[in-house]
Amino acid sequence: MEDCDAVEVLICGAGAAGLTLAIDLARRGVSFRLIDRLAEPFAGSRGKGIQPRTLEVFEDLDVVDRIAAASGPYPPQRRHHVGGGHDEAQSFAITPPTADEPYRTPLLVPQFRTEAILRERLAELGQAPAYGRELRDFTQDAEGVTAQVAGPDGVATIRCRYLVGGDGGRSFVRRALQVGFPGRTLGVRAIVADIVLEGLTRDAWHRFDDGDMARQVAFCPLPHSRLFQLQAPIPPEGEPDLSVRGLQAFVDARIAGSGLVVREVAWASAYSMNARLADRYRVGRVLLMGDAAHIHPPTGGQGLNTSVQDAYNLGWKLGAVLAGAPDALLDSYEAERRPIAADMLGLATDLLEKAKQGDMRRGRDVHQMDLAYPSSLLSLDLTGRAAGVRAGDRAPDVPLQGAGGQPRRLFDLMRGPHWTLVGRGADAALPPPRAGLHSHRIGPGDAFRDVGDRLATAYGMADGDLLLIRPDGYVGAVLPAAQAARLEAYLAACLPA
Ligand SMILES: Cc1cc2nc3c(=O)[nH]c(=O)nc-3n(C[C@H](O)[C@H](O)[C@H](O)COP(=O)(O)OP(=O)(O)OC[C@H]3O[C@@H](n4cnc5c(N)ncnc54)[C@H](O)[C@@H]3O)c2cc1C
């Protein structure tokens, strides 16, 4: 085709989902283009809660320490009473790391910082989003997708083997595919604004209401900045004035005599809350991820996290199929991720109802650590056991010891775009080496040792057992020694020959 750029994957939307997918594809050597119609990166704090499971993903993508440095702990919720005084409560129990869960407490990082760190990582991999590029049209055929992208020099044609729509709640890609987005409008409209504010301390997430949650105003201090994130419900009709003067008047009207002074507005927006789920995540060579596939209220801090994890589930599958693995592997993306989003919509909507009653406490269910794919076709569990870690579960970390005596972790062996096969003891029958698979026999005389039988305990592994961990950190297969021969057929379905 003439005058046509060709890449393996075109990613539409450089939000958290698009950036995560781009990093994963870049480290796999997949050629892609990442476009966004914005002229420059998104500047708002919106999704500011990074959950423990996403921190594990970020460890694998080599950004977790930068995210932690940019973060702060969740401040306590301070509820101010009318006429003075307040009460205070932690919204999360702060729980220390354990050997199998190195991240246990959500971190507070404004979305613009998270995305900046992801762009930084992408730059290290030699790539960058192309801003000011809008996907306007696309058609697909048996071999690929032809996309029309409007940019500063006019409309360009990009030919790709797969198109991924990570283009947000109003997704052009989803609408162009005519994929339904059923659900409901929740009847809650709110403003969110990043402001410089005088009159509040930065040691708490301040909430003001006069007994009426519909008149609540909350100010969350954003770490390592002068900003507070203001969130407040507003009436369904009318355009709010989001200027300094407009927000000052809003604050004065909601909190009589507070003396709070709005000095600057760095970013502001008004939005209506919806809970909606795309009917399909894949139509031929086009896939949907992130808010393009699911939207829900911000309560519980699930949206950005679910979007990152969609991309992380999709990245290795796209990489494998592009390298020659069966195309059916891509069907497992919708089969695994759509039920997770359906559950998350229920969770976020329940938490919205609780927030309306003033209950801001959050439990382990928002951490996303217990998400699993037990009924996925990719989960092969031949142990016959009903308890303990099973195929489809998140792979817990385990402390190991290198043969030289150095401390090592199972997560160290998993880090990177490959699959990880662990065989316990000298009887474990490891297959011959192959691209994309790292195999380790763990036991005396091997490169790694299971000091204190932690691997055996965490995974319930007996001598000779094999444990296969997917590139996205979920257990793919657990094979007792006697069934090790089943491994080859499993690998053939997921890895290029
Ligand atoms: C007030 C608020 C608080 C929130 N708090 C949390 C929280 O604590 N934790 C959490 O996990 N989530 C939270 N969220 C949700 C979170 O912000 C979103 O889920 C997240 O941004 C989704 O990421 P995404 O990459 O899928 O989409 P987006 O971030 O929406 O990115 C989509 C991108 O696609 C681009 N685009 C659109 N159309 C086109 C086109 N045709 N061509 C090219 N580019 C296009 C857009 O410009 C945009 O940059 C919150 C949201 C709100 C509103």
Coordinates of C-alpha atoms and ligand atoms in Angstrom, one line a residue:
M1 CA 0.0 0.0 0.0
E2 CA 1.4 3.4 -0.9
D3 CA 2.0 6.3 1.6
C4 CA 1.0 4.1 4.4
D5 CA 2.9 3.5 7.7
A6 CA 2.9 -0.1 8.8
V7 CA 3.2 -1.3 12.4
E8 CA 2.1 -4.5 14.2
V9 CA -0.2 -2.7 16.7
L10 CA -1.9 0.7 16.7
I11 CA -2.8 1.8 20.2
C12 CA -5.5 4.6 20.2
G13 CA -5.2 6.6 23.5
A14 CA -2.2 7.3 25.6
G15 CA -3.9 7.2 29.0
A16 CA -2.8 4.7 31.7
A17 CA -4.0 1.7 29.7
G18 CA -2.4 2.8 26.4
L19 CA 0.9 3.7 28.1
T20 CA 1.0 0.3 30.0
L21 CA 0.4 -1.6 26.8
A22 CA 3.0 0.4 24.9
I23 CA 5.6 -0.4 27.6
D24 CA 4.8 -4.1 27.5
L25 CA 4.9 -4.2 23.7
A26 CA 8.1 -2.2 23.6
R27 CA 9.9 -4.6 25.9
R28 CA 8.7 -7.5 23.7
G29 CA 10.1 -5.9 20.6
V30 CA 6.7 -5.5 19.0
S31 CA 6.4 -2.6 16.6
F32 CA 3.5 -0.2 17.5
R33 CA 2.3 3.3 17.2
L34 CA 0.7 5.0 20.3
I35 CA -1.5 8.0 19.4
D36 CA -3.6 10.5 21.4
R37 CA -5.8 13.2 20.1
L38 CA -4.7 15.5 23.0
A39 CA -2.2 18.1 22.0
E40 CA -0.2 17.4 25.2
P41 CA -0.3 14.9 28.1
F42 CA -3.4 14.8 30.3
A43 CA -2.9 17.1 33.3
G44 CA -5.5 16.1 35.9
S45 CA -5.2 14.1 39.2
R46 CA -8.3 12.0 38.5
G47 CA -7.3 8.4 39.3
K48 CA -5.0 8.8 42.3
G49 CA -5.3 5.5 44.1
I50 CA -2.8 2.9 43.0
Q51 CA -3.8 -0.5 44.4
P52 CA -1.4 -3.2 45.6
R53 CA -1.9 -5.5 42.6
T54 CA -1.0 -2.7 40.3
L55 CA 2.1 -2.0 42.3
E56 CA 3.1 -5.6 41.5
V57 CA 2.5 -4.9 37.8
F58 CA 4.5 -1.7 38.1
E59 CA 7.4 -3.7 39.7
D60 CA 7.5 -6.0 36.7
L61 CA 7.4 -2.9 34.3
D62 CA 10.3 -1.4 36.3
V63 CA 8.4 1.7 37.6
V64 CA 7.3 0.8 41.1
D65 CA 10.0 2.6 43.0
R66 CA 9.5 5.8 41.0
I67 CA 5.7 5.5 41.6
A68 CA 6.4 5.0 45.4
A69 CA 8.7 8.0 45.4
A70 CA 6.0 10.2 43.8
S71 CA 3.3 8.9 46.2
G72 CA 2.2 9.6 49.7
P73 CA 0.2 7.3 52.1
Y74 CA -3.5 7.7 52.0
P75 CA -4.2 10.5 54.6
P76 CA -6.9 9.9 57.3
Q77 CA -10.5 11.0 56.5
R78 CA -11.2 14.1 58.6
R79 CA -14.9 14.9 58.8
H80 CA -15.5 18.5 59.9
H81 CA -18.7 19.2 61.9
V82 CA -20.9 22.1 61.3
G83 CA -20.1 24.7 64.0
G84 CA -16.5 23.3 64.5
G85 CA -14.8 20.2 65.6
H86 CA -14.1 17.0 63.6
D87 CA -13.8 13.3 63.8
E88 CA -11.1 11.3 62.0
A89 CA -10.7 7.8 60.7
Q90 CA -8.3 5.9 58.4
S91 CA -10.0 4.8 55.2
F92 CA -7.5 1.9 54.8
A93 CA -5.8 -0.3 57.4
I94 CA -2.1 0.2 56.8
T95 CA -0.8 -3.3 56.6
P96 CA 3.0 -4.1 56.5
P97 CA 4.4 -6.2 53.6
T98 CA 4.6 -10.0 54.0
A99 CA 6.8 -12.5 52.2
D100 CA 4.1 -13.4 49.7
E101 CA 2.6 -9.9 49.3
P102 CA 5.2 -7.2 49.1
Y103 CA 2.7 -4.4 48.5
R104 CA -0.3 -4.3 50.8
T105 CA -1.4 -0.7 51.1
P106 CA -2.7 1.5 48.3
L107 CA -0.6 4.6 47.4
L108 CA -1.8 8.0 46.6
V109 CA -0.3 9.4 43.3
P110 CA -2.0 11.9 41.1
Q111 CA -2.8 10.4 37.7
F112 CA -0.7 13.0 35.8
R113 CA 2.4 11.8 37.8
T114 CA 1.6 8.1 37.2
E115 CA 1.3 8.8 33.5
A116 CA 4.4 10.9 33.4
I117 CA 6.4 8.0 35.0
L118 CA 5.0 5.6 32.5
R119 CA 6.0 7.9 29.7
E120 CA 9.5 8.2 31.2
R121 CA 9.7 4.3 31.2
L122 CA 8.5 4.2 27.6
A123 CA 11.2 6.7 26.6
E124 CA 13.8 4.5 28.1
L125 CA 12.5 1.8 25.8
G126 CA 12.9 4.2 22.9
Q127 CA 9.3 5.1 22.3
A128 CA 6.9 8.0 22.9
P129 CA 3.2 8.7 22.4
A130 CA 2.4 10.8 19.3
Y131 CA 0.1 13.6 20.5
G132 CA -2.2 15.6 18.4
R133 CA -3.2 12.5 16.4
E134 CA -6.8 11.5 16.3
L135 CA -8.2 8.2 15.0
R136 CA -11.0 9.1 12.6
D137 CA -11.8 5.9 10.8
F138 CA -10.7 2.3 10.4
T139 CA -11.6 -0.8 8.4
Q140 CA -10.5 -4.4 9.0
D141 CA -9.9 -7.4 6.8
A142 CA -8.5 -10.8 7.3
E143 CA -4.9 -9.7 7.6
G144 CA -5.1 -6.4 9.5
V145 CA -6.7 -3.0 10.1
T146 CA -6.3 0.2 8.0
A147 CA -6.7 3.3 10.1
Q148 CA -7.1 7.0 9.2
V149 CA -5.3 9.2 11.7
A150 CA -5.7 13.0 11.6
G151 CA -2.6 14.9 12.7
P152 CA -0.9 18.3 12.2
D153 CA 0.1 17.4 8.6
G154 CA -3.3 16.1 7.5
V155 CA -4.8 12.6 7.5
A156 CA -2.3 9.7 7.5
T157 CA -3.1 6.0 6.8
I158 CA -1.7 3.5 9.3
R159 CA -1.8 -0.2 8.5
C160 CA -1.5 -2.5 11.5
R161 CA -2.2 -6.2 12.3
Y162 CA -4.2 -5.2 15.4
L163 CA -5.9 -2.0 16.6
V164 CA -6.4 -1.5 20.4
G165 CA -8.9 1.1 21.6
G166 CA -7.7 2.5 24.9
D167 CA -9.6 5.7 24.1
G168 CA -11.6 6.3 27.3
G169 CA -15.2 6.1 28.3
R170 CA -16.5 7.8 25.1
S171 CA -14.4 5.5 23.0
F172 CA -14.5 6.2 19.3
V173 CA -13.2 2.7 18.6
R174 CA -16.1 1.1 20.6
R175 CA -18.7 3.2 18.9
A176 CA -17.2 2.5 15.4
L177 CA -17.4 -1.2 16.1
Q178 CA -21.0 -0.7 17.2
V179 CA -20.3 -2.6 20.4
G180 CA -23.0 -2.0 22.9
F181 CA -22.2 -0.3 26.2
P182 CA -25.2 -1.2 28.4
G183 CA -25.5 -0.1 32.0
R184 CA -26.9 2.8 33.9
T185 CA -26.4 6.5 34.6
L186 CA -26.2 6.7 38.3
G187 CA -27.8 10.1 38.8
V188 CA -24.7 11.5 40.4
R189 CA -22.8 14.4 38.9
A190 CA -19.6 15.8 40.4
I191 CA -16.8 18.2 40.0
V192 CA -13.2 17.2 40.3
A193 CA -10.6 20.0 40.4
D194 CA -6.9 20.3 41.3
I195 CA -6.6 23.6 43.2
V196 CA -4.1 25.6 45.3
L197 CA -6.1 26.3 48.5
E198 CA -5.3 28.2 51.6
G199 CA -6.8 27.4 55.0
L200 CA -6.5 23.6 55.3
T201 CA -3.7 21.4 56.7
R202 CA -2.1 18.8 54.4
D203 CA -2.3 15.9 56.9
A204 CA -5.8 14.8 56.2
W205 CA -8.4 14.3 53.5
H206 CA -10.9 16.9 54.6
R207 CA -14.6 16.4 54.2
F208 CA -17.3 19.0 54.9
D209 CA -21.0 18.4 54.8
D210 CA -23.9 19.8 56.8
G211 CA -25.5 16.4 57.2
D212 CA -26.5 16.3 53.6
M213 CA -24.1 14.2 51.5
A214 CA -25.4 15.8 48.3
R215 CA -23.7 19.1 49.6
Q216 CA -20.4 17.4 50.6
V217 CA -17.1 18.9 49.6
A218 CA -13.9 17.0 50.0
F219 CA -10.3 18.2 49.7
C220 CA -7.5 15.6 49.3
P221 CA -3.9 16.9 49.5
L222 CA -1.9 15.6 46.5
P223 CA 1.5 14.4 47.6
H224 CA 4.7 16.4 46.6
S225 CA 2.6 19.3 45.3
R226 CA 0.8 22.4 46.5
L227 CA -2.4 21.0 45.2
F228 CA -5.6 19.6 46.7
Q229 CA -8.0 17.5 44.7
L230 CA -11.5 19.0 45.3
Q231 CA -14.4 16.6 44.8
A232 CA -18.0 17.4 45.2
P233 CA -21.4 16.3 44.0
I234 CA -23.3 18.9 42.0
P235 CA -26.9 19.2 40.6
P236 CA -27.6 17.4 37.4
E237 CA -28.4 20.5 35.4
G238 CA -26.3 23.6 34.6
E239 CA -22.7 24.3 33.8
P240 CA -20.5 24.8 36.9
D241 CA -18.1 27.7 36.8
L242 CA -14.7 26.0 37.3
S243 CA -12.6 29.2 37.3
V244 CA -10.9 30.4 40.5
R245 CA -13.7 32.8 41.2
G246 CA -16.4 30.2 40.4
L247 CA -14.9 27.5 42.7
Q248 CA -14.4 30.1 45.5
A249 CA -18.1 30.9 45.3
F250 CA -18.9 27.2 45.3
V251 CA -16.8 26.5 48.4
D252 CA -18.2 29.6 50.2
A253 CA -21.8 28.5 49.4
R254 CA -21.2 24.9 50.7
I255 CA -19.1 25.7 53.8
A256 CA -20.4 28.9 55.4
G257 CA -17.6 30.9 57.1
S258 CA -14.8 28.5 56.3
G259 CA -12.3 31.2 55.4
L260 CA -10.9 28.8 52.7
V261 CA -9.3 30.7 49.8
V262 CA -9.0 29.2 46.3
R263 CA -5.8 30.6 44.8
E264 CA -5.3 28.7 41.6
V265 CA -7.1 26.0 39.5
A266 CA -4.6 23.7 37.8
W267 CA -7.2 21.5 36.2
A268 CA -11.0 21.0 36.6
S269 CA -13.8 19.0 35.1
A270 CA -17.4 18.1 35.7
Y271 CA -18.7 14.5 35.0
S272 CA -21.7 12.3 35.5
M273 CA -21.2 8.9 37.0
N274 CA -22.1 5.8 35.0
A275 CA -21.7 2.1 35.4
R276 CA -21.4 0.5 32.0
L277 CA -19.7 -2.6 30.5
A278 CA -18.9 -3.2 26.8
D279 CA -20.7 -6.2 25.3
R280 CA -17.5 -7.4 23.7
Y281 CA -13.8 -6.7 24.1
R282 CA -12.8 -8.1 20.8
V283 CA -14.2 -7.7 17.3
G284 CA -11.8 -9.5 14.9
R285 CA -8.5 -7.6 14.9
V286 CA -9.8 -4.8 17.1
L287 CA -9.7 -4.9 20.9
L288 CA -11.0 -2.6 23.7
M289 CA -9.3 -2.0 27.0
G290 CA -9.6 0.4 30.0
D291 CA -12.4 2.9 30.3
A292 CA -13.3 2.2 26.6
A293 CA -14.5 -1.2 27.9
H294 CA -15.9 -0.3 31.4
I295 CA -16.8 2.8 33.3
H296 CA -18.0 3.2 36.9
P297 CA -18.0 5.6 39.8
P298 CA -14.5 6.6 41.1
T299 CA -15.4 5.2 44.6
G300 CA -12.9 2.6 45.6
G301 CA -10.2 3.7 43.2
Q302 CA -10.6 0.9 40.7
G303 CA -10.7 2.5 37.2
L304 CA -7.1 3.3 36.4
N305 CA -6.0 0.1 38.1
T306 CA -8.4 -2.1 36.1
S307 CA -7.3 -0.3 32.9
V308 CA -3.6 -0.9 33.7
Q309 CA -4.3 -4.6 34.4
D310 CA -6.4 -5.0 31.2
A311 CA -3.4 -3.8 29.2
Y312 CA -1.0 -6.1 31.1
N313 CA -3.3 -9.1 30.4
L314 CA -3.4 -8.1 26.7
G315 CA 0.2 -7.2 26.1
W316 CA 1.7 -10.7 26.4
K317 CA -1.1 -12.3 24.4
L318 CA -0.6 -9.8 21.5
G319 CA 3.1 -10.3 21.6
A320 CA 2.7 -14.1 21.5
V321 CA 0.2 -14.1 18.7
L322 CA 2.2 -11.7 16.6
A323 CA 5.2 -14.0 17.0
G324 CA 3.2 -17.0 15.8
A325 CA 1.1 -18.4 18.8
P326 CA -2.5 -19.4 17.9
D327 CA -4.8 -16.4 17.4
A328 CA -7.3 -18.1 19.8
L329 CA -5.1 -17.0 22.7
L330 CA -6.5 -13.4 22.1
D331 CA -10.0 -14.6 22.9
S332 CA -8.9 -15.4 26.4
Y333 CA -8.4 -11.6 27.0
E334 CA -12.2 -10.9 26.9
A335 CA -13.0 -14.2 28.7
E336 CA -10.7 -13.3 31.6
R337 CA -11.0 -9.5 31.9
R338 CA -14.7 -8.9 31.2
P339 CA -16.0 -10.8 34.3
I340 CA -13.4 -8.9 36.4
A341 CA -14.8 -5.6 35.1
A342 CA -18.4 -6.8 35.7
D343 CA -17.5 -7.5 39.4
M344 CA -15.7 -4.2 39.7
L345 CA -18.7 -2.3 38.5
G346 CA -20.7 -3.8 41.3
L347 CA -18.0 -3.1 43.9
A348 CA -17.6 0.6 42.8
T349 CA -21.4 1.1 42.7
D350 CA -21.9 -0.4 46.2
L351 CA -19.1 1.8 47.6
L352 CA -20.8 4.8 46.0
E353 CA -24.0 3.9 48.0
K354 CA -21.9 3.6 51.2
A355 CA -20.2 6.9 50.5
K356 CA -23.6 8.5 50.2
Q357 CA -24.2 7.3 53.8
G358 CA -20.8 8.8 54.9
D359 CA -19.0 5.5 55.0
M360 CA -15.5 5.9 53.4
R361 CA -13.8 2.8 54.7
R362 CA -12.2 0.5 52.2
G363 CA -11.2 -3.1 52.6
R364 CA -9.1 -5.7 50.9
D365 CA -11.6 -6.1 48.1
V366 CA -10.4 -2.8 46.5
H367 CA -6.7 -4.0 46.5
Q368 CA -7.3 -6.3 43.5
M369 CA -4.9 -8.9 45.0
D370 CA -7.5 -11.7 45.0
L371 CA -8.6 -11.3 41.3
A372 CA -8.1 -14.6 39.6
Y373 CA -9.0 -16.5 36.4
P374 CA -9.8 -20.0 37.7
S375 CA -12.3 -20.9 34.9
S376 CA -10.1 -19.6 32.1
L377 CA -9.1 -22.0 29.4
L378 CA -5.6 -21.0 30.2
S379 CA -5.8 -22.3 33.8
L380 CA -4.6 -25.9 33.9
D381 CA -4.7 -27.4 37.4
L382 CA -3.9 -31.1 37.7
T383 CA -3.3 -31.2 41.4
G384 CA -6.9 -32.1 42.2
R385 CA -6.7 -29.9 45.4
A386 CA -9.4 -27.5 46.4
A387 CA -7.4 -25.2 48.6
G388 CA -4.1 -23.3 48.4
V389 CA -2.7 -21.6 45.2
R390 CA -4.4 -23.0 42.1
A391 CA -4.1 -22.4 38.4
G392 CA -5.6 -19.0 37.6
D393 CA -4.6 -17.4 41.0
R394 CA -2.2 -14.6 41.4
A395 CA 1.3 -16.1 41.9
P396 CA 2.4 -15.1 45.4
D397 CA 6.0 -14.0 45.9
V398 CA 8.3 -16.4 47.8
P399 CA 11.8 -15.6 49.3
L400 CA 14.4 -17.8 47.8
Q401 CA 18.2 -18.0 48.1
G402 CA 20.7 -17.9 45.3
A403 CA 23.3 -20.6 45.2
G404 CA 25.9 -18.0 46.3
G405 CA 23.8 -17.3 49.4
Q406 CA 22.2 -14.1 48.2
P407 CA 18.6 -13.4 49.0
R408 CA 16.4 -13.8 45.9
R409 CA 12.6 -13.6 45.4
L410 CA 10.4 -15.6 43.1
F411 CA 9.3 -12.2 41.7
D412 CA 13.0 -11.6 40.6
L413 CA 12.7 -14.8 38.5
M414 CA 9.4 -13.7 37.1
R415 CA 10.4 -10.1 36.2
G416 CA 10.4 -9.5 32.5
P417 CA 8.2 -10.5 29.5
H418 CA 8.8 -14.3 29.8
W419 CA 6.9 -17.2 31.3
T420 CA 8.5 -18.8 34.4
L421 CA 8.6 -22.5 35.0
V422 CA 9.6 -23.7 38.4
G423 CA 10.4 -27.3 39.1
R424 CA 10.8 -28.5 42.7
G425 CA 13.7 -30.7 43.5
A426 CA 16.0 -33.0 41.5
D427 CA 13.1 -35.1 40.1
A428 CA 11.4 -32.1 38.3
A429 CA 11.4 -32.8 34.6
L430 CA 12.1 -29.5 33.0
P431 CA 11.5 -29.2 29.2
P432 CA 14.4 -28.2 26.9
P433 CA 15.1 -24.5 26.8
R434 CA 12.9 -22.4 24.4
A435 CA 12.4 -18.7 23.6
G436 CA 10.1 -16.9 26.0
L437 CA 10.3 -19.5 28.8
H438 CA 12.7 -19.3 31.8
S439 CA 13.0 -22.6 33.6
H440 CA 14.4 -23.1 37.1
R441 CA 14.8 -26.2 39.1
I442 CA 14.8 -25.2 42.8
G443 CA 16.6 -27.4 45.3
P444 CA 20.0 -28.3 46.8
G445 CA 22.7 -28.1 44.1
D446 CA 20.5 -25.9 41.8
A447 CA 20.9 -22.1 41.2
F448 CA 18.1 -21.3 43.7
R449 CA 17.1 -22.9 47.0
D450 CA 13.8 -23.0 48.8
V451 CA 15.1 -22.0 52.2
G452 CA 12.7 -23.1 54.9
D453 CA 10.5 -24.8 52.3
R454 CA 8.7 -21.5 51.7
L455 CA 7.9 -22.4 48.1
A456 CA 6.6 -25.8 49.1
T457 CA 4.4 -24.2 51.7
A458 CA 3.1 -21.2 49.7
Y459 CA 2.3 -23.3 46.6
G460 CA 1.8 -26.7 48.1
M461 CA 4.5 -28.2 45.9
A462 CA 5.8 -31.7 46.4
D463 CA 9.1 -33.0 44.9
G464 CA 9.0 -33.2 41.1
D465 CA 6.0 -30.8 40.8
L466 CA 6.0 -28.2 38.1
L467 CA 4.6 -24.7 38.5
L468 CA 4.1 -22.5 35.3
I469 CA 3.6 -18.8 35.9
R470 CA 2.3 -16.6 33.1
P471 CA 4.0 -13.4 32.0
D472 CA 1.3 -11.4 33.8
G473 CA 2.0 -13.1 37.2
Y474 CA -0.9 -15.5 37.3
V475 CA -0.4 -19.3 37.7
G476 CA -1.0 -20.9 34.3
A477 CA -0.5 -24.5 35.2
V478 CA 0.3 -26.7 38.2
L479 CA 1.4 -30.1 37.3
P480 CA 2.2 -33.0 39.6
A481 CA 5.4 -34.8 38.6
A482 CA 3.4 -37.7 37.1
Q483 CA 1.6 -35.3 34.7
A484 CA 4.6 -33.3 33.5
A485 CA 4.1 -34.5 30.0
R486 CA 1.0 -32.3 29.7
L487 CA 3.2 -29.2 29.8
E488 CA 4.1 -29.4 26.1
A489 CA 0.5 -29.1 24.8
Y490 CA -0.1 -26.2 27.2
L491 CA 2.9 -24.3 26.0
A492 CA 2.0 -24.9 22.3
A493 CA -1.2 -23.1 22.8
C494 CA 0.4 -20.0 24.5
L495 CA 3.9 -19.6 23.1
P496 CA 5.2 -19.3 19.6
A497 CA 6.6 -22.6 18.3
Ligands
LIG1 C1 -12.8 12.0 40.0 C2 -12.2 10.7 39.6 C3 -11.4 10.0 40.5 C4 -10.9 8.8 40.1 N1 -10.2 8.1 41.0 C5 -9.6 6.9 40.6 C6 -8.8 6.2 41.6 O1 -8.5 6.6 42.7 N2 -8.2 5.0 41.1 C7 -8.5 4.5 39.9 O2 -8.0 3.4 39.6 N3 -9.2 5.2 39.0 C8 -9.8 6.4 39.3 N4 -10.5 7.1 38.4 C9 -10.7 6.5 37.0 C10 -9.5 6.7 36.1 O3 -9.2 8.1 35.9 C11 -9.8 6.1 34.7 O4 -10.3 4.8 34.9 C12 -8.5 6.0 33.8 O5 -8.1 7.3 33.4 C13 -8.8 5.1 32.6 O6 -7.6 5.1 31.8 P1 -7.7 4.8 30.2 O7 -6.3 4.8 29.8 O8 -8.5 3.6 30.0 O9 -8.5 6.0 29.6 P2 -8.2 7.6 29.7 O10 -7.4 8.0 30.8 O11 -9.6 8.2 29.5 O12 -7.4 7.8 28.3 C14 -8.0 7.8 27.0 C15 -7.1 8.6 26.1 O13 -7.6 8.4 24.7 C16 -7.6 9.6 24.0 N5 -8.5 9.5 22.9 C17 -9.8 9.5 22.9 N6 -10.3 9.4 21.7 C18 -9.3 9.3 20.8 C19 -9.1 9.2 19.4 N7 -10.2 9.1 18.6 N8 -7.9 9.3 18.8 C20 -6.8 9.4 19.6 N9 -6.9 9.4 21.0 C21 -8.1 9.4 21.6 C22 -7.9 10.6 25.0 O14 -7.4 11.9 24.7 C23 -7.3 10.1 26.3 O15 -6.0 10.6 26.5 C24 -11.1 8.3 38.7 C25 -11.8 9.0 37.8 C26 -12.4 10.2 38.2 C27 -13.2 11.0 37.2

